[in-house]
XYZ file of C-alpha atoms in Angstrom:
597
model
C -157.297 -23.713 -19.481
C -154.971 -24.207 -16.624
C -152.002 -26.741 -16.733
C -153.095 -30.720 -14.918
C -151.738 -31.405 -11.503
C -149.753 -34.055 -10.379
C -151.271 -37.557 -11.037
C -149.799 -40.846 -9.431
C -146.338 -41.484 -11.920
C -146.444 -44.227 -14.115
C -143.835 -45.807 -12.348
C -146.671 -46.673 -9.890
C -149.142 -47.645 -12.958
C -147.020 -50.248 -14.393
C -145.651 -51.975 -11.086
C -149.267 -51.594 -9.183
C -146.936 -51.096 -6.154
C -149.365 -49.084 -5.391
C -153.013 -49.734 -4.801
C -155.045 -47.276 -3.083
C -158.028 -48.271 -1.272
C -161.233 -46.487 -1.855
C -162.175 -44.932 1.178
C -158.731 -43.205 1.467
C -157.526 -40.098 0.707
C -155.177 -40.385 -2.709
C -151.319 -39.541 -2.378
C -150.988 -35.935 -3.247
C -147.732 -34.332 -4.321
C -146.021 -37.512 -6.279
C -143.495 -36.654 -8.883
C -145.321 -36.493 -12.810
C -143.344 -36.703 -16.142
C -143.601 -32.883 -17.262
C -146.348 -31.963 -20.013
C -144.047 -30.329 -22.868
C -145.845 -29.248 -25.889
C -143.021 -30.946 -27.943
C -140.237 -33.008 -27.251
C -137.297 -34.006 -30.030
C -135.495 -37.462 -29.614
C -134.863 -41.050 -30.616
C -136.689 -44.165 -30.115
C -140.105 -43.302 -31.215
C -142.899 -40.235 -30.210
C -145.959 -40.301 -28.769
C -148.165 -37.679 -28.950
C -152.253 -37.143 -27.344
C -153.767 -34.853 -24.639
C -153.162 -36.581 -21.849
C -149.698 -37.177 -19.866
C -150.581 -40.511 -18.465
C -151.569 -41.700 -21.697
C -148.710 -40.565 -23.253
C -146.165 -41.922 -21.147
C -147.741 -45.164 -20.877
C -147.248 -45.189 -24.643
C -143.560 -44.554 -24.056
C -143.281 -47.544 -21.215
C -144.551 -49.539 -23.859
C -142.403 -48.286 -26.843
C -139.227 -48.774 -23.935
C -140.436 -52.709 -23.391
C -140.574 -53.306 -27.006
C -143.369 -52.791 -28.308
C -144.066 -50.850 -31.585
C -146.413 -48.064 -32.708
C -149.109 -49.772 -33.313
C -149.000 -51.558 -29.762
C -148.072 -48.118 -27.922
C -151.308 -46.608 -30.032
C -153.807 -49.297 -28.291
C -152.054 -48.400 -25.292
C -153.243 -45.166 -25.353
C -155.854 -45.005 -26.456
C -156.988 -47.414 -23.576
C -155.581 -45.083 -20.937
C -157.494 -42.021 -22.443
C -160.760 -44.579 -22.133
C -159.710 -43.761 -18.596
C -158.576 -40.488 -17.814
C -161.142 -38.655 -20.780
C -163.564 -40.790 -20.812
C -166.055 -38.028 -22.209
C -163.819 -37.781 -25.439
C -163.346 -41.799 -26.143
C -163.676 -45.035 -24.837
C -164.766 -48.481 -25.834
C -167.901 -47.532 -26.069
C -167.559 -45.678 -29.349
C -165.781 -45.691 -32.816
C -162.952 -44.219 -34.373
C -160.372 -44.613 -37.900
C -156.402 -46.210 -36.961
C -154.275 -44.994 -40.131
C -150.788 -47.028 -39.763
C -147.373 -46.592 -42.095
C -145.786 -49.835 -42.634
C -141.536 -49.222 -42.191
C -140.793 -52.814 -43.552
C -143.918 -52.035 -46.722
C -143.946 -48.695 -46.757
C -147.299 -49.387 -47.429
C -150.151 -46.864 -45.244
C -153.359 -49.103 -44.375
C -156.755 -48.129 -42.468
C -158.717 -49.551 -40.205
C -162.072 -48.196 -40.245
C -163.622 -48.735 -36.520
C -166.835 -46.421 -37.221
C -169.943 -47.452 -35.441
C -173.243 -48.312 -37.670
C -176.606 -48.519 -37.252
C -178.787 -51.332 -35.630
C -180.680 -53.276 -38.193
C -184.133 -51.428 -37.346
C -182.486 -48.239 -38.062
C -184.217 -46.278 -41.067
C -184.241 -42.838 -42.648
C -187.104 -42.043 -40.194
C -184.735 -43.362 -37.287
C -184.694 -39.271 -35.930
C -188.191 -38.385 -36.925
C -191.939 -38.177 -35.097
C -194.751 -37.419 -36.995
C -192.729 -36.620 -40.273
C -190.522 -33.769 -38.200
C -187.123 -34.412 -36.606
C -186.952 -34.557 -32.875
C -185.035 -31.918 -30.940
C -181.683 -32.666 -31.000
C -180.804 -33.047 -27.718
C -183.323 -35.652 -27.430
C -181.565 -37.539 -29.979
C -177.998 -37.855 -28.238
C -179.302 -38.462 -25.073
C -180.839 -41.694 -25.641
C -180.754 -45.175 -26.580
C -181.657 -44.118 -29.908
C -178.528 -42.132 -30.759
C -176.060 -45.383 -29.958
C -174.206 -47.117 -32.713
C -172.804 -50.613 -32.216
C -169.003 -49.766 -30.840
C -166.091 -50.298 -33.359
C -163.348 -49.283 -30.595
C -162.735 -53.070 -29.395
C -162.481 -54.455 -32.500
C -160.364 -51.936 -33.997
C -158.114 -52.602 -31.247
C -157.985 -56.554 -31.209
C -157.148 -55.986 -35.635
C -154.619 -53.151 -34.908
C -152.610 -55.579 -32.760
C -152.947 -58.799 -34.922
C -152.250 -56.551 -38.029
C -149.611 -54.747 -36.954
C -148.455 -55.409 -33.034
C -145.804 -57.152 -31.522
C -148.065 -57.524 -28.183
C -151.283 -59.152 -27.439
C -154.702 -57.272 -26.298
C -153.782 -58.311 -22.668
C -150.448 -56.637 -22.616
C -151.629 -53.692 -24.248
C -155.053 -52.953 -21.814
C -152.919 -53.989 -18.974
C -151.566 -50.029 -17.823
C -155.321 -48.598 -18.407
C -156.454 -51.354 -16.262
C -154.435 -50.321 -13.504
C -154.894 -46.543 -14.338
C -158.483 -46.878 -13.776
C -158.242 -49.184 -10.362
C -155.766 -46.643 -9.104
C -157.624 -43.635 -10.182
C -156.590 -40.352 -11.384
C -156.430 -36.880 -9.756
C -159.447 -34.545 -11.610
C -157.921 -31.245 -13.237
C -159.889 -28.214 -14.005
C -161.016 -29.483 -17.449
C -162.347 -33.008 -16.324
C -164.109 -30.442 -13.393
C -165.430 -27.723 -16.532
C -166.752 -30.720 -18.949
C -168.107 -32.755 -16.015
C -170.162 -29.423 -14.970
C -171.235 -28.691 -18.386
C -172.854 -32.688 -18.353
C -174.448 -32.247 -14.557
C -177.679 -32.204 -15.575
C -178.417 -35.102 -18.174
C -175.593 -37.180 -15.989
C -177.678 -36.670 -13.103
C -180.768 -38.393 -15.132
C -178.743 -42.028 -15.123
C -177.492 -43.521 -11.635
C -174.931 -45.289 -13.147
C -173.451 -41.991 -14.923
C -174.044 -40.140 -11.543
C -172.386 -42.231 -8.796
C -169.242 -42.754 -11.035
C -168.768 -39.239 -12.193
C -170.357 -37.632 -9.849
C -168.999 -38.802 -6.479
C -171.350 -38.331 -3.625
C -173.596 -36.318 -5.812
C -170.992 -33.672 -6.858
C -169.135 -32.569 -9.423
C -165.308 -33.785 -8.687
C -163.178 -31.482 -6.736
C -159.825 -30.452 -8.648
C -157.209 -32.530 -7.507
C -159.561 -35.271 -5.777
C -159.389 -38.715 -6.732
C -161.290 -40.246 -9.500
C -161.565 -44.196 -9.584
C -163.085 -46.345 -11.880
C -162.403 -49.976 -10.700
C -166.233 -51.253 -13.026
C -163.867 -49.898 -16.245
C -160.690 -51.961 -14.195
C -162.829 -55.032 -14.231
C -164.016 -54.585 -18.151
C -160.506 -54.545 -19.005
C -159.784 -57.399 -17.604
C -162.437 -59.072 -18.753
C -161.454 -58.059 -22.005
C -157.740 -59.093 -21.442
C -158.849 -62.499 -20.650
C -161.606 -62.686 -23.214
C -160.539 -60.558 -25.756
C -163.208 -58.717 -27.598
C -165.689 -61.856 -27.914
C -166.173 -60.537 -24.459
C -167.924 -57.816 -25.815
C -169.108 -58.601 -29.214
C -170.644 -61.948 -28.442
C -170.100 -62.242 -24.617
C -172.006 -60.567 -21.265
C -170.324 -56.937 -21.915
C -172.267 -56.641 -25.073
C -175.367 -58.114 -23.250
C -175.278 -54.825 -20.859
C -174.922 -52.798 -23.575
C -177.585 -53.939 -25.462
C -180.083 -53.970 -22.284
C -178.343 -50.319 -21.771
C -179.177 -49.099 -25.083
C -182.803 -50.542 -25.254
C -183.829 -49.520 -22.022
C -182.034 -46.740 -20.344
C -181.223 -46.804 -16.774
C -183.132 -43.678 -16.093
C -184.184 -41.958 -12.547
C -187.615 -41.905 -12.977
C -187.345 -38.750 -10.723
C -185.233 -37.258 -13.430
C -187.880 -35.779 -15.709
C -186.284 -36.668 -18.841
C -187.738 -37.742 -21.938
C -185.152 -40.645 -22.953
C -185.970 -42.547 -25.815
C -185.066 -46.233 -26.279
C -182.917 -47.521 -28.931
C -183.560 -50.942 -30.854
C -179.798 -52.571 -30.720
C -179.656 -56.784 -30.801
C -177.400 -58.813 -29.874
C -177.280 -60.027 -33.197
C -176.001 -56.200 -34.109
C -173.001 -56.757 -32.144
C -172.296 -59.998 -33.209
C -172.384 -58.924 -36.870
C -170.368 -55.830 -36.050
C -166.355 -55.976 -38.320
C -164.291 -53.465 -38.769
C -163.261 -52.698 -42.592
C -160.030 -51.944 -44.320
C -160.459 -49.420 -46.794
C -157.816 -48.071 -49.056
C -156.421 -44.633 -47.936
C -156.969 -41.604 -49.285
C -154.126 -40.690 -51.301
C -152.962 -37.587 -53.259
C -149.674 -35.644 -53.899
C -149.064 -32.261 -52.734
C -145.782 -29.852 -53.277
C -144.092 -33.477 -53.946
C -145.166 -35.125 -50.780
C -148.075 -37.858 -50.725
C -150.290 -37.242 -48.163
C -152.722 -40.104 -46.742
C -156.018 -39.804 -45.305
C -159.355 -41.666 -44.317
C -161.410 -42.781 -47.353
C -165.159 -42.571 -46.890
C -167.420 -43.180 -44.584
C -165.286 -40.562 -43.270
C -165.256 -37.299 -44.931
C -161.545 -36.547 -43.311
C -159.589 -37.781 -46.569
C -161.384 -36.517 -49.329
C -162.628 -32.765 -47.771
C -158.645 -32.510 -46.908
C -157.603 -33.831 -49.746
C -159.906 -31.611 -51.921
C -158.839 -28.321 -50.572
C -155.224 -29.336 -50.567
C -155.689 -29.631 -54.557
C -157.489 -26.321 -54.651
C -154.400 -24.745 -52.554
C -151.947 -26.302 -54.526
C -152.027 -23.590 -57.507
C -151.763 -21.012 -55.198
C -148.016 -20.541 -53.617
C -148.771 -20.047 -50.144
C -145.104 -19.871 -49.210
C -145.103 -16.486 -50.699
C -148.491 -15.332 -49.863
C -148.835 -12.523 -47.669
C -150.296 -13.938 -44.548
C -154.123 -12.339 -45.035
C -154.214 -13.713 -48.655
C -152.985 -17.313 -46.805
C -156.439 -17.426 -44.930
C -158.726 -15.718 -47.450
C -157.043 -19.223 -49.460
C -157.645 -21.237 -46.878
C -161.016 -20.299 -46.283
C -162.142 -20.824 -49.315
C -161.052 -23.502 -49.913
C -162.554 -24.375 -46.972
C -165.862 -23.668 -48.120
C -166.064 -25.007 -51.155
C -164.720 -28.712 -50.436
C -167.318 -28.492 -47.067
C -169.825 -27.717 -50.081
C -168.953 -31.180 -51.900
C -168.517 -33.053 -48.908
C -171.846 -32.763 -47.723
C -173.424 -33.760 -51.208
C -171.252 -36.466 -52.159
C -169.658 -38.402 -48.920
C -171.813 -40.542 -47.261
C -171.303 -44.395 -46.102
C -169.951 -46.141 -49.379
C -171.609 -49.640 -48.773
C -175.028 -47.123 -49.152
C -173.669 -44.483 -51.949
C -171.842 -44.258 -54.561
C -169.355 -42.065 -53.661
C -166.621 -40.502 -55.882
C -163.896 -40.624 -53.763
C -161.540 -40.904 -56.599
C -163.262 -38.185 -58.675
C -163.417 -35.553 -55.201
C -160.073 -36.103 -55.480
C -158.832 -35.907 -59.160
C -156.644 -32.332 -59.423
C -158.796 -31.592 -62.520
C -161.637 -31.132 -60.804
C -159.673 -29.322 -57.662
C -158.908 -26.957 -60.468
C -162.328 -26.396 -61.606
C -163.405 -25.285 -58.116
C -160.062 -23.385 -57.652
C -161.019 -20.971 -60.148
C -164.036 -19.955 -58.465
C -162.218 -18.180 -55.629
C -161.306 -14.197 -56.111
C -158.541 -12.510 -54.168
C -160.742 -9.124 -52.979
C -164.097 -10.984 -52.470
C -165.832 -13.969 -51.087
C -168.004 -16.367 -52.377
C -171.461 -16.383 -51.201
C -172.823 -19.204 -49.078
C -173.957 -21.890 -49.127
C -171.524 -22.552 -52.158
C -173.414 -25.199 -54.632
C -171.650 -28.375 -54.588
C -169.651 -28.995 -57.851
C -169.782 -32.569 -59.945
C -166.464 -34.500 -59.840
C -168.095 -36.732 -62.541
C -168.492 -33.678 -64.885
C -166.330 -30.644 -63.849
C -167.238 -27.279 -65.155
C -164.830 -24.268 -64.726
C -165.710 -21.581 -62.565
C -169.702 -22.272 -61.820
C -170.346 -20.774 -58.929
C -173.686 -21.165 -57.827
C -175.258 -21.097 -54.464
C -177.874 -23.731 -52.891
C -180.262 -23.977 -50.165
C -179.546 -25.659 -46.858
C -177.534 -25.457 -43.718
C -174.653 -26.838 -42.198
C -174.718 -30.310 -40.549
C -174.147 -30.204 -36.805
C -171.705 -32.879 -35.263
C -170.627 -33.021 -31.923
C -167.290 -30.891 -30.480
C -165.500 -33.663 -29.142
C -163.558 -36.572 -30.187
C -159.473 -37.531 -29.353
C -156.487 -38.147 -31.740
C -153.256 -39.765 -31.114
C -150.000 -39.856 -32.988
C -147.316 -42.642 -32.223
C -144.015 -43.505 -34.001
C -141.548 -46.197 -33.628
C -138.101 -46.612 -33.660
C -138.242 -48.634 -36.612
C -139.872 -45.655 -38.323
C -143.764 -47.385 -37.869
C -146.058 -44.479 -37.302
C -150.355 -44.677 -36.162
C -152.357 -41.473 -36.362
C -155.300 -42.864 -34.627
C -159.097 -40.802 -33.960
C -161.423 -42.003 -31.632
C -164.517 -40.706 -30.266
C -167.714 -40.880 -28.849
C -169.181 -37.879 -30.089
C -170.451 -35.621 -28.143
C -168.775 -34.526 -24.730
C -170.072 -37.127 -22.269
C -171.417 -39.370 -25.153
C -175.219 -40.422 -24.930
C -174.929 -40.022 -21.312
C -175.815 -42.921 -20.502
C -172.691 -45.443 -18.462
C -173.227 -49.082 -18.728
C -174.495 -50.321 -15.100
C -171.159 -51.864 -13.648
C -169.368 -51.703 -16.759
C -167.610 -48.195 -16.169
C -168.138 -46.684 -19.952
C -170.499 -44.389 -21.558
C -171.962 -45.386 -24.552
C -171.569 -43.137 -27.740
C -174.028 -40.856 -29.769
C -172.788 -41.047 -32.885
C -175.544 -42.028 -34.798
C -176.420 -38.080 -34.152
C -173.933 -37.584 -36.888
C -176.479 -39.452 -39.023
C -178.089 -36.047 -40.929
C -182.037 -36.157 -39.856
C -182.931 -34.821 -43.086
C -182.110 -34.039 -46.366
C -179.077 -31.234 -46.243
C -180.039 -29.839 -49.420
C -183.947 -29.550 -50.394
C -184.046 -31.839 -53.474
C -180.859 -33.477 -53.440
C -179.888 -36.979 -52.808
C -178.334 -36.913 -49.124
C -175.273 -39.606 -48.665
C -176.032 -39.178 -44.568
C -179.337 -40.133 -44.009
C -179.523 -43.322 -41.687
C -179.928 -46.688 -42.714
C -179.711 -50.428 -41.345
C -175.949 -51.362 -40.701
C -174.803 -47.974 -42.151
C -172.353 -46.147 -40.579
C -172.531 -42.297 -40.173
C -170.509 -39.810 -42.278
C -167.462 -38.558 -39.664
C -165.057 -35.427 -40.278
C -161.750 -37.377 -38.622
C -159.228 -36.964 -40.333
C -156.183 -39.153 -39.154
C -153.557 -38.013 -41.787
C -149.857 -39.539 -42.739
C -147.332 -37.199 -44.915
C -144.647 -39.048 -46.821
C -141.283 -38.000 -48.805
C -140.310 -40.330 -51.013
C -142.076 -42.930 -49.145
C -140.715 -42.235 -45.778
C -142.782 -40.644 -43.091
C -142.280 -37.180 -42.469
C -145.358 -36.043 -40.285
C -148.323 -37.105 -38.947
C -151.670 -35.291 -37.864
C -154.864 -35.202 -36.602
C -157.548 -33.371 -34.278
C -160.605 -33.787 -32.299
C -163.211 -31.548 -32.804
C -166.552 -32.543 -34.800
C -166.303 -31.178 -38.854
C -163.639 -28.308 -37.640
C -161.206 -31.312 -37.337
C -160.800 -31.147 -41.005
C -159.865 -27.808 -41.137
C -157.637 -27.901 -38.282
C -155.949 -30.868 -40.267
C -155.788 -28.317 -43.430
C -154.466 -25.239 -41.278
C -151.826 -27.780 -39.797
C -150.513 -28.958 -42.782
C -150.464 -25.929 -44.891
C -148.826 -24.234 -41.898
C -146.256 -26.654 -41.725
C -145.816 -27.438 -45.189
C -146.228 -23.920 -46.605
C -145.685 -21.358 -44.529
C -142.608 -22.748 -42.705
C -143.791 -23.228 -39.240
C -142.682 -25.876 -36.633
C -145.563 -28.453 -36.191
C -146.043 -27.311 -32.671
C -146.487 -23.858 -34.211
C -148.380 -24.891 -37.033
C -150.400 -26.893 -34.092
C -150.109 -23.563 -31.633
C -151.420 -21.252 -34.722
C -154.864 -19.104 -33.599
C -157.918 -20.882 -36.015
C -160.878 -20.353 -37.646
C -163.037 -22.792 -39.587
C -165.242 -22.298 -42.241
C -167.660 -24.872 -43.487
C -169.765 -23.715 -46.390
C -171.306 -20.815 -43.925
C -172.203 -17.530 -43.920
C -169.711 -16.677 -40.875
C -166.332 -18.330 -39.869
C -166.199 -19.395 -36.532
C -162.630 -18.008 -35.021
C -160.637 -18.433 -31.902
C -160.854 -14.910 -30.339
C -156.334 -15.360 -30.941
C -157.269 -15.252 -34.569
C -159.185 -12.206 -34.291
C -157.048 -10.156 -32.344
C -154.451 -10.793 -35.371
C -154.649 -7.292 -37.993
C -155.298 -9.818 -40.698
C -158.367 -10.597 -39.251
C -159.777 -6.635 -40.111
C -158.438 -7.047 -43.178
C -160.247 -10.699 -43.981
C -163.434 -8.411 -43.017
C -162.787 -6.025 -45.769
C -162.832 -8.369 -48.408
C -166.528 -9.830 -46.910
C -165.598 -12.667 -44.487
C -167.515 -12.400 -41.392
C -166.919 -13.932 -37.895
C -168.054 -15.449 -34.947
C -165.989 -16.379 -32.263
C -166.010 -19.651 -30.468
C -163.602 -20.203 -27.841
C -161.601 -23.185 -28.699
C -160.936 -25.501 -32.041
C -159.848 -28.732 -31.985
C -156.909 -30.044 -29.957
C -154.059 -31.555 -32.610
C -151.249 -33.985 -32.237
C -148.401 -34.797 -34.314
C -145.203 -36.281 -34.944
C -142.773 -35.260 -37.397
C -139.242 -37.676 -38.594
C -136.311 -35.003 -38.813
C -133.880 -36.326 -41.655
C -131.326 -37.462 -39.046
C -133.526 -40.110 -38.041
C -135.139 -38.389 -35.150
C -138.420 -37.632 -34.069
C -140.607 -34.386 -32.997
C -143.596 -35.091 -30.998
C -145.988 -32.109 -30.966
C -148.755 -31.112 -29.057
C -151.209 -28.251 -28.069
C -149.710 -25.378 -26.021
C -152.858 -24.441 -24.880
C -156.329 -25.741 -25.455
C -157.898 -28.372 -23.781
C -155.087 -27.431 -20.754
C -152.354 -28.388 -22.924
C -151.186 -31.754 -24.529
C -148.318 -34.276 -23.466
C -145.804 -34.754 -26.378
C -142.730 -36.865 -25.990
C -140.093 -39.013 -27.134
C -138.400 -42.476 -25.822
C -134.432 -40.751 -25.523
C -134.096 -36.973 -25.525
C -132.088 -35.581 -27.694
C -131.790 -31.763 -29.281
């Protein structure tokens, strides 16, 4: 997708020199901090999608404050300027490194159900509803973990205060930002279903169009939530009038009556925002070549389904692989951990789930041994026990593949003082629900669509059904690497369940097969999830391994794009790499407080 044009610089952001009223034209032509793909340097990194997000990190890296401060930061501004990727409306997992501890601690923002919600919560008359029903509706909406993860992050952690931190976003959104050709593509693929809600319509769609590239998009209702949160802090929305709105929102959608579109209410109290807390879980943790890589336990299936193929890998030296044998390894391995993800990981507060066990290398091995170098193993794979492993029982099973939604953002931050945040946060789907708060300037999310309707597998206890309070099984997969306990990279993806196999591709590419992170990042992928074809960038299929993966039985079909990493890496001279996409989603913004090569 084609590079962004120039937005206001942040110069502008921070001072509010600036303001722009709304009924004139934006300044055109003003000076931008370049988008590099990486950027080496001291000081600290900061790493997402978005320039203006990034380099508000920086400003506040520059004025003192430390990862986890720069991390809200951005995360705020990309509330802003992707607002159909994240936001406070939605959820998302904060893993942190502790220089002082060396410790690596989770936050664990997910979203959960309302208190009505059942196993039934996506069925009529015994059936499931169509999907698209489901995420654009009230029904779909999980109480939003975003706030709160933000207000703990910062008294955890931070150096700064919530009103600090929201302060650049805030003026981001008053000031407005100019529209590039992807806000233009994902706000065209939405037209329809944002044309159903008013609100939605008049703030995305400007004069009842889609936004011209390089127009002016403002969002002064978001400006005014900020600030209300600034001065609040997240009472505001948890127990104050922002939550209110949401709640009316969710349980009676602001449809146009004239929009002819079945949109089902949700059943979200007050009481269900009230009750909402974020929860610390213990990381994932397991060694690999030496290094201990960290992940996000369950709910999220990012930290075990990583962690699990990474043990299957590690008998296999990938370093002196040729490269086609490297992806027939990868892909199975692939395939089976997807295969024991979806039976085992579900919300643990509902499940007993073996995260330990998923984990344990003896049962890694036992799966290992199922994979052949000159065929493949037929799908769906059976999921293994990691309370009983068995050597080399390959079975198959009924079911299919649980859908989730393409979307999603990650950041990566590090400090000077060697701090570092790999932070995912979503709202599912592209656009979310749908559905903007009326004068609150935020979609609301559809995650419980990640909920599974039914049973995956026909007889077997399903971990992701829905359930009061529960939250839905994610595939983020925020991940820390250490050597002898100091960082050495950091990772993470959007993307639905191909962000854990971007995460795997990333790391073994880095960590195996010698790449740079922005080339282990930049590397053509495919993903394969316990399926009967691999879905594949059409760059991976132009590559001659690719024929000879089809030889030995994989099969293909290509999708156009797969996830969008960022990372950060520590060099052992103290400093940093920030990495980012070359190429999809337009290109990311890596970079680093001083230059330095």
């Amino acid at each position: 997708m084609p590079a962004r044009p120039v937005r206001l610089t942040l110069a502008v952001l921070m001072s509010g020199a600036l303001i722009v009223p709304a009924a004139q034209a934006a300044p055109r032509g003003l000076p931008e901090p370049p988008k590099e793909a990486e950027a080496v340097g001291f000081g600290g990194a900061v790493s997402s999608v978005d320039p203006y997000a990034t380099q508000i990190g920086l400003d506040v890296l520059r004025r003192g404050g430390n990862a986890a401060d720069a991390a809200v930061a951005v995360a705020a501004a990309l509330g802003v300027t992707e607002p159909y990727s994240a936001g406070i409306g939605g959820g998302g997992y904060f893993v942190h490194y502790d220089a002082k501890t060396g410790e690596v601690e989770t936050i664990d923002g997910r979203e959960t159900a309302p208190a009505t919600a059942d196993e039934d919560l996506f069925l009529e008359n015994g059936k499931p509803i169509p999907f698209d029903e489901a995420v654009t509706s009230g029904l779909g909406v999980g109480v939003p973990g975003t706030p709160m993860t933000w207000q703990n992050a910062l008294e955890k952690w931070g150096r700064k205060d919530l009103a600090e931190v929201l302060r650049p976003a805030e003026r981001l959104a008053r000031q407005g930002f100019v529209v590039d050709e992807t806000f233009r593509e994902q706000t065209a693929d939405n037209e329809q279903r944002f044309r159903a809600f008013p609100a939605t319509r008049d703030l995305f769609l400007p004069g009842g169009k889609l936004p011209e590239v390089g127009s002016t998009l403002r969002n002064p209702d978001l400006a005014d939530t900020y600030r209300e949160l600034a001065r609040g802090g997240v009472n505001a929305l948890y127990n104050g009038e922002i939550g209110a709105d949401v709640v009316r929102t969710v349980n009676e959608p602001p449809v146009d009556p004239a929009a002819n579109r079945k949109v089902r209410p949700g059943a979200m109290t007050t009481d269900d925002l009230s009750g909402y807390r974020t929860l610390e879980h213990a990381p994932t943790h397991l060694t690999y070549r030496g290094l201990d890589v960290y992940g996000m336990a369950p709910g999220s299936s990012g930290g075990t389904t990583v962690g699990e193929a990474l043990n299957i890998l590690e008998g296999t030296d990938l370093a002196a692989a040729d490269k086609t044998q490297y992806l027939h390894r990868f892909l199975e391995a692939s395939k089976i951990s997807f295969a024991d993800r979806n039976r085992w990981v579900g919300d643990p507060e509902f499940s007993d789930v073996p995260t330990e066990q998923l984990l344990d290398q003896d049962f890694a091995d036992s799966r290992a041994c199922l994979i052949s170098d000159d065929s493949v193993l037929p799908t769906p794979v059976a999921a293994g026990d990691p309370n009983r492993p068995q050597d080399c029982q390959a079975r198959t099973a009924d079911g299919v593949e649980p859908y989730e939604g393409p979307n999603t953002t990650h950041l990566t931050v590090a400090d000077a003082e060697g701090n570092v945040v790999a932070y995912t946060l979503t709202i599912e789907q592209t656009g979310g629900s749908g559905i903007v708060v009326p004068g609150r300037g935020f979609l609301l999310n559809n995650e419980l669509t990640d909920f599974n309707f039914t049973p995956v597998t026909p007889g077997e206890p399903d971990p992701n059904l829905p359930g009061p309070g529960k939250r839905p099984r994610s595939s983020m997969s925020p991940t820390i690497v250490l050597q002898d306990g100091q960082p050495l990279l950091a990772v993470g993806s959007p993307g639905g369940a191909t962000i854990i196999t971007t995460v795997l591709q990333s790391l073994t590419g880095r960590l195996d097969r010698g790449m740079s992170l922005v080339d282990a990042i930049a590397e053509p992928r495919a993903s394969q999830r316990n399926a009967a074809t691999t879905e594949a960038e059409p760059a991976f299929l132009a590559q001659p391994e690719a024929e000879k993966l089809k030889a030995i039985g994989h099969q293909f079909k290509t999708t156009a794009e797969i996830g969008a990493a960022t990372g950060v890496e520590r060099l052992p001279d103290g400093r940093w790499i920030a990495a980012a996409e070359r190429e999809r989603r337009g290109g990311g913004a890596a970079a680093v407080v001083t230059p330095a090569r």
